Coordinates of C-alpha atoms in Angstrom, one line a residue:
Chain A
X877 CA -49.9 6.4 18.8
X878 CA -46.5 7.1 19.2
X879 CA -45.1 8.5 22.1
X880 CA -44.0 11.7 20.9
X881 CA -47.7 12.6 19.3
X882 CA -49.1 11.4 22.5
X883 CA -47.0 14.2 24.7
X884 CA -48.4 17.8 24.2
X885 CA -45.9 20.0 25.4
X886 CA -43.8 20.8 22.9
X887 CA -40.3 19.0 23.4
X888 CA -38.3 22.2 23.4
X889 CA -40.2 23.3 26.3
X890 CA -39.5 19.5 28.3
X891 CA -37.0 20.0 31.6
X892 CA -34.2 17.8 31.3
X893 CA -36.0 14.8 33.1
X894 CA -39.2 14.7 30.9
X895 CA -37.1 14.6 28.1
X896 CA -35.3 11.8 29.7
X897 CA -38.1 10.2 30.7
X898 CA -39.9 10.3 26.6
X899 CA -36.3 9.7 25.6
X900 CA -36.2 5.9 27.8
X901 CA -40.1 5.1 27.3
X902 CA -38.9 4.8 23.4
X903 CA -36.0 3.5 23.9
X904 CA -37.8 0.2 26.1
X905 CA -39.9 -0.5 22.6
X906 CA -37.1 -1.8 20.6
X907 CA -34.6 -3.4 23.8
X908 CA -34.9 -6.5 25.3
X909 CA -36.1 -8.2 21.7
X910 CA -34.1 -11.2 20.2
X911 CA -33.0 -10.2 16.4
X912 CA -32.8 -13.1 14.3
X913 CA -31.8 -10.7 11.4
X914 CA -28.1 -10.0 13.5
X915 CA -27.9 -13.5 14.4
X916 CA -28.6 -14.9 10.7
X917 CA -26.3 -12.4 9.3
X918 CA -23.2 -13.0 11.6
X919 CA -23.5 -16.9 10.9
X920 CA -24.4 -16.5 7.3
X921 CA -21.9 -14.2 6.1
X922 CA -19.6 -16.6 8.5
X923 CA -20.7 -19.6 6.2
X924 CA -20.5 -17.9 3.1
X925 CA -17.0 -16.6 3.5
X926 CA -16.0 -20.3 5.1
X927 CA -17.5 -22.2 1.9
X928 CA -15.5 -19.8 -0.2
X929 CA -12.2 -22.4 0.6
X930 CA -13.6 -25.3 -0.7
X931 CA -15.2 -23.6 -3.7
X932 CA -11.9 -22.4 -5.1
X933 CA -9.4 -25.2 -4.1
X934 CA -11.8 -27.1 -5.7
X935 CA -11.6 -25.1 -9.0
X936 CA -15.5 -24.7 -8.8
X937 CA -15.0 -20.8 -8.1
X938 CA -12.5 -18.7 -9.5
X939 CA -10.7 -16.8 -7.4
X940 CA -11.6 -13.3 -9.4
X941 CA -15.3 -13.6 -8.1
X942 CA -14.4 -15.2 -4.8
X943 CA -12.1 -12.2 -3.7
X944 CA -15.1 -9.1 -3.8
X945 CA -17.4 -11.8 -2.1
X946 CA -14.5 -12.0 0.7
X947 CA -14.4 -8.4 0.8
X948 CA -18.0 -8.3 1.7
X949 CA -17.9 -10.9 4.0
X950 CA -15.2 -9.0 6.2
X951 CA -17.1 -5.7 5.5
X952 CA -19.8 -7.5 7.2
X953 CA -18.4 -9.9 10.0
X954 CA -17.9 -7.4 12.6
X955 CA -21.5 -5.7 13.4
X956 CA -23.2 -9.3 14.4
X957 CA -19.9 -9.2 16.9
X958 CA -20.7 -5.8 17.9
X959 CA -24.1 -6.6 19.1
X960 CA -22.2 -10.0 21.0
X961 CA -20.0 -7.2 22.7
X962 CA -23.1 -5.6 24.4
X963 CA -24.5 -9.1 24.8
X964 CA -27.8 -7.8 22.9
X965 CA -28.2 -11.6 22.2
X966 CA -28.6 -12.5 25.4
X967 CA -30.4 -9.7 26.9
X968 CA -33.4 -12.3 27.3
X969 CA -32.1 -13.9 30.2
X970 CA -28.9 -16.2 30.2
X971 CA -29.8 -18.9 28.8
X972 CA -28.2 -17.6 25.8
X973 CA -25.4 -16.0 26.7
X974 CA -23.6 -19.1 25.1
X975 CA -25.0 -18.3 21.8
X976 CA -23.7 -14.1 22.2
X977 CA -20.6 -15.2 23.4
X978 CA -21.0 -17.9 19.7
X979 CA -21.8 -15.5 18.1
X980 CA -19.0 -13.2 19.3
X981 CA -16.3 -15.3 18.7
X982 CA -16.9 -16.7 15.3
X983 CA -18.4 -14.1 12.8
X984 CA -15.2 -11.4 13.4
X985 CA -12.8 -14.9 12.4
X986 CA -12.9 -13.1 8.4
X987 CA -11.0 -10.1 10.1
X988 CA -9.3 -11.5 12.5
X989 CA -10.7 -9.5 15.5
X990 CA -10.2 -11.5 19.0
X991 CA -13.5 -10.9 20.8
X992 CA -12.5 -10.1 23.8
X993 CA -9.9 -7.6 23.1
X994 CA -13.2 -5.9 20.8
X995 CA -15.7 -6.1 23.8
X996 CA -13.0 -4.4 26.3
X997 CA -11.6 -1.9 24.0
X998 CA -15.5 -1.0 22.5
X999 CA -16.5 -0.3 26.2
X1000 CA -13.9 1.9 26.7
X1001 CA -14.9 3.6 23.8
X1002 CA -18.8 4.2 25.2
X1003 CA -17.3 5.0 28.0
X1004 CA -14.7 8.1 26.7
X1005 CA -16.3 8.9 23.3
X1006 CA -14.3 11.4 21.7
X1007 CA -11.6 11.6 24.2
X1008 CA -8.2 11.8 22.8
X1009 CA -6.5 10.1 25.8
X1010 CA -9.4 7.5 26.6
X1011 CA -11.1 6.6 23.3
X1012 CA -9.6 3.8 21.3
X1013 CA -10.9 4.4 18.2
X1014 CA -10.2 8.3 18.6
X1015 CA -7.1 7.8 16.0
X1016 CA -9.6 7.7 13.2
X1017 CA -10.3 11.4 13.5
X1018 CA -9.4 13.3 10.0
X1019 CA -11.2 16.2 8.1
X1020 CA -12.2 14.4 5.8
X1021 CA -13.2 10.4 4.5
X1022 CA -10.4 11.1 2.3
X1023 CA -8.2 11.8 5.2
X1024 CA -9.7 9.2 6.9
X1025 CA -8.5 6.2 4.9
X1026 CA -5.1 8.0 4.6
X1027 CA -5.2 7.8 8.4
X1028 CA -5.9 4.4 8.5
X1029 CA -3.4 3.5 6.1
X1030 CA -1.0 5.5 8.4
X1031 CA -2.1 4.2 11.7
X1032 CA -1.6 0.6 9.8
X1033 CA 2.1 0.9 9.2
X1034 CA 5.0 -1.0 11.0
X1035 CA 5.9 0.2 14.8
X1036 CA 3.1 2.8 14.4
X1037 CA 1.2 3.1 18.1
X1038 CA -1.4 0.3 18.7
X1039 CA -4.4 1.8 19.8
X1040 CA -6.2 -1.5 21.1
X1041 CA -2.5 -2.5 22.9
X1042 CA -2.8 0.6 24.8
X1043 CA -6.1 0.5 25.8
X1044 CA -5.5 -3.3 27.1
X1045 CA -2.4 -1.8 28.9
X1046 CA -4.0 0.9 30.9
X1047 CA -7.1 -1.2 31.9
X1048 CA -4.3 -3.1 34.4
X1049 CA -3.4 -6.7 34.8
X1050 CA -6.7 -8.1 36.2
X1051 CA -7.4 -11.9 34.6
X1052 CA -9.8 -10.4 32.4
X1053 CA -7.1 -8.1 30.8
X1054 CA -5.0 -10.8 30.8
X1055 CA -7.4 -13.8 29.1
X1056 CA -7.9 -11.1 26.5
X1057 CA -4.5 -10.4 25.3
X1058 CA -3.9 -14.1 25.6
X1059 CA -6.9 -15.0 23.3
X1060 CA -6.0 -12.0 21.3
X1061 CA -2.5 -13.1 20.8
X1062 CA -3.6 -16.6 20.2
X1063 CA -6.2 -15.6 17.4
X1064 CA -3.5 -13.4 15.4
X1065 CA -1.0 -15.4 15.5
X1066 CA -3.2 -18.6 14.4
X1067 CA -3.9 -16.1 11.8
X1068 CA -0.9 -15.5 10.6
X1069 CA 0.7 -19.4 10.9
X1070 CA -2.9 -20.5 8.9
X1071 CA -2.1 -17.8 5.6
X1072 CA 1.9 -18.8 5.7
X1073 CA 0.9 -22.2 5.8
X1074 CA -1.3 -21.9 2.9
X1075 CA 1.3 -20.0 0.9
X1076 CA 3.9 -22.6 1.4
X1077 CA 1.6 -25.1 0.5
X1078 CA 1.0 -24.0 -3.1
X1079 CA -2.1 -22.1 -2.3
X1080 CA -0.6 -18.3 -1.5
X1081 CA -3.1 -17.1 -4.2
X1082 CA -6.3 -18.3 -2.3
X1083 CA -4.9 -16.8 0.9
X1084 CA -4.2 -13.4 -0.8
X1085 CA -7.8 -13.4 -2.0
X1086 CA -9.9 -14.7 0.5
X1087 CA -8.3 -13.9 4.0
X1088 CA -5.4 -11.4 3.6
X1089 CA -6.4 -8.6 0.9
X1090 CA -10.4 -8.8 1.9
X1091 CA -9.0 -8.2 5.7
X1092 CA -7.2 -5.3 4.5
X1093 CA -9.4 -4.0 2.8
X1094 CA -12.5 -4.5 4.9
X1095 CA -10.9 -3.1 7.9
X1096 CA -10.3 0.3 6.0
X1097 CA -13.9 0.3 5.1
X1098 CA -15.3 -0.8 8.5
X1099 CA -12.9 1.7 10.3
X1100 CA -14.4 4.9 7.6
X1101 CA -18.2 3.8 8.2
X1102 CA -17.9 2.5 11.9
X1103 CA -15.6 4.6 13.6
X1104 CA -14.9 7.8 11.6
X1105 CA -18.4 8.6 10.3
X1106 CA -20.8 8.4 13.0
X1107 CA -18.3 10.8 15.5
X1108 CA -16.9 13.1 12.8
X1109 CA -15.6 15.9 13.5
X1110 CA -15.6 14.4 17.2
X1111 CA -14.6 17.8 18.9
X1112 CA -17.4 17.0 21.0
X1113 CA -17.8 14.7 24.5
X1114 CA -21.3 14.3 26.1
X1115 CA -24.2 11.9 26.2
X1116 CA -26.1 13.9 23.2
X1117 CA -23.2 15.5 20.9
X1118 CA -20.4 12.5 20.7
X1119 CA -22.3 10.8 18.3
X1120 CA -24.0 12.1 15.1
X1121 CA -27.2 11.2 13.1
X1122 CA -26.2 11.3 9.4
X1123 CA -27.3 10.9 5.3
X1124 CA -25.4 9.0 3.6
X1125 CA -25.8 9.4 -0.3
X1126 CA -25.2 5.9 -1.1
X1127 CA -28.3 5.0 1.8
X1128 CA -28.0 3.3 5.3
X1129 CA -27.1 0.0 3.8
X1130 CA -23.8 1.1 2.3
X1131 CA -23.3 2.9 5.2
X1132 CA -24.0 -0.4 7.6
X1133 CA -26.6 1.3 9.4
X1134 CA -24.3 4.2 10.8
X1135 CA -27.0 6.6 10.0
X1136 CA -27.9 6.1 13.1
X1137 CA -25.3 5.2 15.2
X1138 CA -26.5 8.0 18.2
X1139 CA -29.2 5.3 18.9
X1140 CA -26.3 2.8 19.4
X1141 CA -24.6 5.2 21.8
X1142 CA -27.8 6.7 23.6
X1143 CA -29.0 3.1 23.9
X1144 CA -26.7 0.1 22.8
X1145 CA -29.0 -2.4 23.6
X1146 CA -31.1 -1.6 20.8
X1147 CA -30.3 -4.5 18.3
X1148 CA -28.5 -2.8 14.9
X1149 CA -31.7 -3.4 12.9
X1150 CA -34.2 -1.4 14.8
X1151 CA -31.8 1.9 15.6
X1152 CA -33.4 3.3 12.2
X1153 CA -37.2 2.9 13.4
X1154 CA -36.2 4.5 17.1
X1155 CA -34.3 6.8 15.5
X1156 CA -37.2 8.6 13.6
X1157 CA -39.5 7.9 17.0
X1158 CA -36.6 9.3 18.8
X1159 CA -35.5 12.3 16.4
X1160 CA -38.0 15.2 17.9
X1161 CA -36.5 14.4 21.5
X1162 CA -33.0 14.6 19.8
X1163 CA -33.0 17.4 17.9
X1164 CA -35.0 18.9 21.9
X1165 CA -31.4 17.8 23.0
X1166 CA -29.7 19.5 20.0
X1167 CA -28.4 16.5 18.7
X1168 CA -26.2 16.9 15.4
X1169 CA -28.5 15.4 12.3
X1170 CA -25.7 16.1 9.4
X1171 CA -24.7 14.5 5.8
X1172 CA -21.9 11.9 5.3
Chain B
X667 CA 5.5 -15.8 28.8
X668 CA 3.6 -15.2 25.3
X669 CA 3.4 -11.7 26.3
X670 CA 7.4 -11.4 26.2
X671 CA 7.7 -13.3 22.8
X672 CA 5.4 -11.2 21.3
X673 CA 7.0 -8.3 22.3
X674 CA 10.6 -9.7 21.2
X675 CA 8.9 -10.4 17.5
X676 CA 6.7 -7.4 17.2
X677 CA 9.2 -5.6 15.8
X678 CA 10.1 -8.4 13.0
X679 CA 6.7 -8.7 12.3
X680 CA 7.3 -7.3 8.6
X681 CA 10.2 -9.8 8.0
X682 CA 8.9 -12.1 9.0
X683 CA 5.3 -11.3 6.8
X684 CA 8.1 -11.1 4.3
X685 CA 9.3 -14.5 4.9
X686 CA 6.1 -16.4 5.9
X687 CA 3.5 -15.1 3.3
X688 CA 5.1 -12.6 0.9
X689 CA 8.0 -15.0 -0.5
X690 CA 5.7 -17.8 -1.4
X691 CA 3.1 -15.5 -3.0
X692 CA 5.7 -13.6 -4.9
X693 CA 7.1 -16.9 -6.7
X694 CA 3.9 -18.1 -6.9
X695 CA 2.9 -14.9 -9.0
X696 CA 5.7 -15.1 -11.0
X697 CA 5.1 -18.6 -11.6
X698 CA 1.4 -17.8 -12.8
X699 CA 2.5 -15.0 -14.7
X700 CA 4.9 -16.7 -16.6
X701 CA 7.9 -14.4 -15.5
X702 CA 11.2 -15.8 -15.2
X703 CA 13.2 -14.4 -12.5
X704 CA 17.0 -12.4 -12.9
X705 CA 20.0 -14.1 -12.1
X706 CA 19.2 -17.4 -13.0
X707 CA 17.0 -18.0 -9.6
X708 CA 14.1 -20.4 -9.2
X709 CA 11.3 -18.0 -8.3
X710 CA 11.3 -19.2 -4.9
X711 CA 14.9 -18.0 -4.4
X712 CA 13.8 -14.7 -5.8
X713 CA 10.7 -14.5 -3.3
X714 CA 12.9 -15.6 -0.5
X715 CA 14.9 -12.7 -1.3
X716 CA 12.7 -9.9 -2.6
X717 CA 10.0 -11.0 0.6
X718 CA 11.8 -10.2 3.7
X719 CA 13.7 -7.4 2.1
X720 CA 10.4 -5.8 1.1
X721 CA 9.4 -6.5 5.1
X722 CA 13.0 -5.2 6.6
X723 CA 12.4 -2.3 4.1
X724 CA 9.4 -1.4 5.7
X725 CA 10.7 -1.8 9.4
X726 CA 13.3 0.4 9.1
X727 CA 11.0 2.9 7.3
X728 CA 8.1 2.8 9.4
X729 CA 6.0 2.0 6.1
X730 CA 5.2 -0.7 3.6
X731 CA 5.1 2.1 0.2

């Protein structure tokens, strides 16, 4: 029996702290556990994309079929990071904070995403949801998902304002701040030295396909179903309203699991794959709270 | 000390895109595809040319299209 059918007065009529109190005795069911599904998708989809080289400098795969598969792979390399950046693979103890920090490090290489820099910026962003001078990702906000990928493609432009720069800038010098940007500047321009080299070499094509255009790409898709969906409108700041629960029409997996992204922010060491189950345990305390449950 | 050469090449970021990535892929698809470039130039030449261009273009406009 679930928690909520176990509690007889009606959640609209909880105070504040036995709502809180439902709210966390949920939420403990689903943190704490290992997910072998985030950890087996953030090294498979690594592998996948990584045998992607050698299948088509080899001729074995043509490039036509290796480019969507690229696409996916970047489309998918940056939630198995995500959980790294709350360490929710090492919430066990720390005798695998190795493997987070692993994990963390290799599965955002298809989109180029230094690790540190992500886990900085992302905390800033729990920590100033929806605030236009605080939030990182706040630059994503548009009307529409129309207007959303226009605004990324904007926000993408030469000398426009980088969000993630900015961030690092006004969290100070510290050597934390400092190891970031250098690992961040290291990783991108790695990046960039790697695909000219290719080019140069005779195999621009294969750099197009597999690395540059699927990072492009994947980026504009990760930033419409990651950052711009689960806050939309984001007029809103506050534990309960920064964050929305909604239906997708294409389903949660299209949507990488943003359907439920308040879970993330109410409770972000719930691992990706069990947000969905705590969410519908969760969803009579949440809509007690007056939570927004809305459609894509 | 990478911090300040960063910030001196941020700004030539698209020329030098244009020069590092877009020149060979240009004459490589113009190789593939079989077109001959103007002006009697190998298509190399004609990536070399049409690449950083493209990238200057877009730093003094702000955009890439």
């Amino acid at each position: 029996m679930s928690i909520a059918e176990a509690t007889t007065a009606p959640y609209s009529e909880m105070s504040d702290r036995e709502l809180a109190r439902a709210e966390l005795t949920i939420a403990r069911k689903y943190i704490g556990r290992f997910s072998w599904f985030m950890a087996v998708w953030g090294l498979g989809n690594l592998v996948c994309w990584l045998a992607l080289w050698p299948l088509t400098l080899s001729g074995i795969l043509p490039l036509w079929m290796a480019f969507p598969i690229a696409t996916i792979n970047v489309i998918l390399c940056y939630l198995p990071s995500h959980e790294a950046q709350h360490t929710n693979f090492s919430t066990g103890g720390p005798a695998l904070r190795w493997f987070n920090e692993f994990i963390g490090y290799v599965s955002t290489i298809p989109m180029v995403l230094p690790f540190k820099i992500a886990r900085l910026t992302h905390m800033e962003h729990h920590s100033h949801t929806n605030d236009p001078e605080l939030d990182p990702d706040y630059g994503v906000k548009a009307d529409s998902w129309q207007q959303a990928l226009l605004t990324a493609y904007k926000r993408r432009q030469p000398g426009q304002p980088n969000a993630y720069g900015e961030t690092l800038n006004r969290l100070g010098d510290g050597p934390v701040v400092k190891r970031a940007g250098l690992e961040g500047a290291v990783q991108v321009l790695t990046f960039w030295a790697i695909i000219s080299a290719l080019a140069w070499s005779g195999h621009a094509l294969e750099a197009a396909a597999i690395w540059w255009l699927p990072r492009y790409i994947g980026t504009f898709y990760i930033s419409l179903y990651l950052s711009w969906a689960p806050h939309f409108p984001a007029p809103e700041q506050g534990r309960y309203r920064n964050t929305r629960h909604f239906t997708h029409p294409l389903g949660n997996i299209l949507a990488l699991g943003m359907e439920d992204h308040i879970i993330h922010h109410l409770h972000p060491a719930i691992p990706l794959d069990l947000n969905a189950a705590a969410y519908r345990e969760m969803k009579p305390i949440l809509d007690a709270r007056g939570c927004r449950d809305e459609r894509f | 000390m990478i911090r300040h050469i960063l910030q001196a090449l941020g700004p030539w970021g698209p020329v030098l895109f244009g020069f590092g990535f877009l020149a060979p892929l240009i004459a490589t698809l113009l190789k593939d595809g079989g077109i001959t470039p103007p002006l009697g130039l190998t298509p190399i030449q004609f990536g070399l040319i049409l690449g950083p261009a493209l990238g200057l273009s877009a730093k003094l406009r702000g955009r890439w299209i």
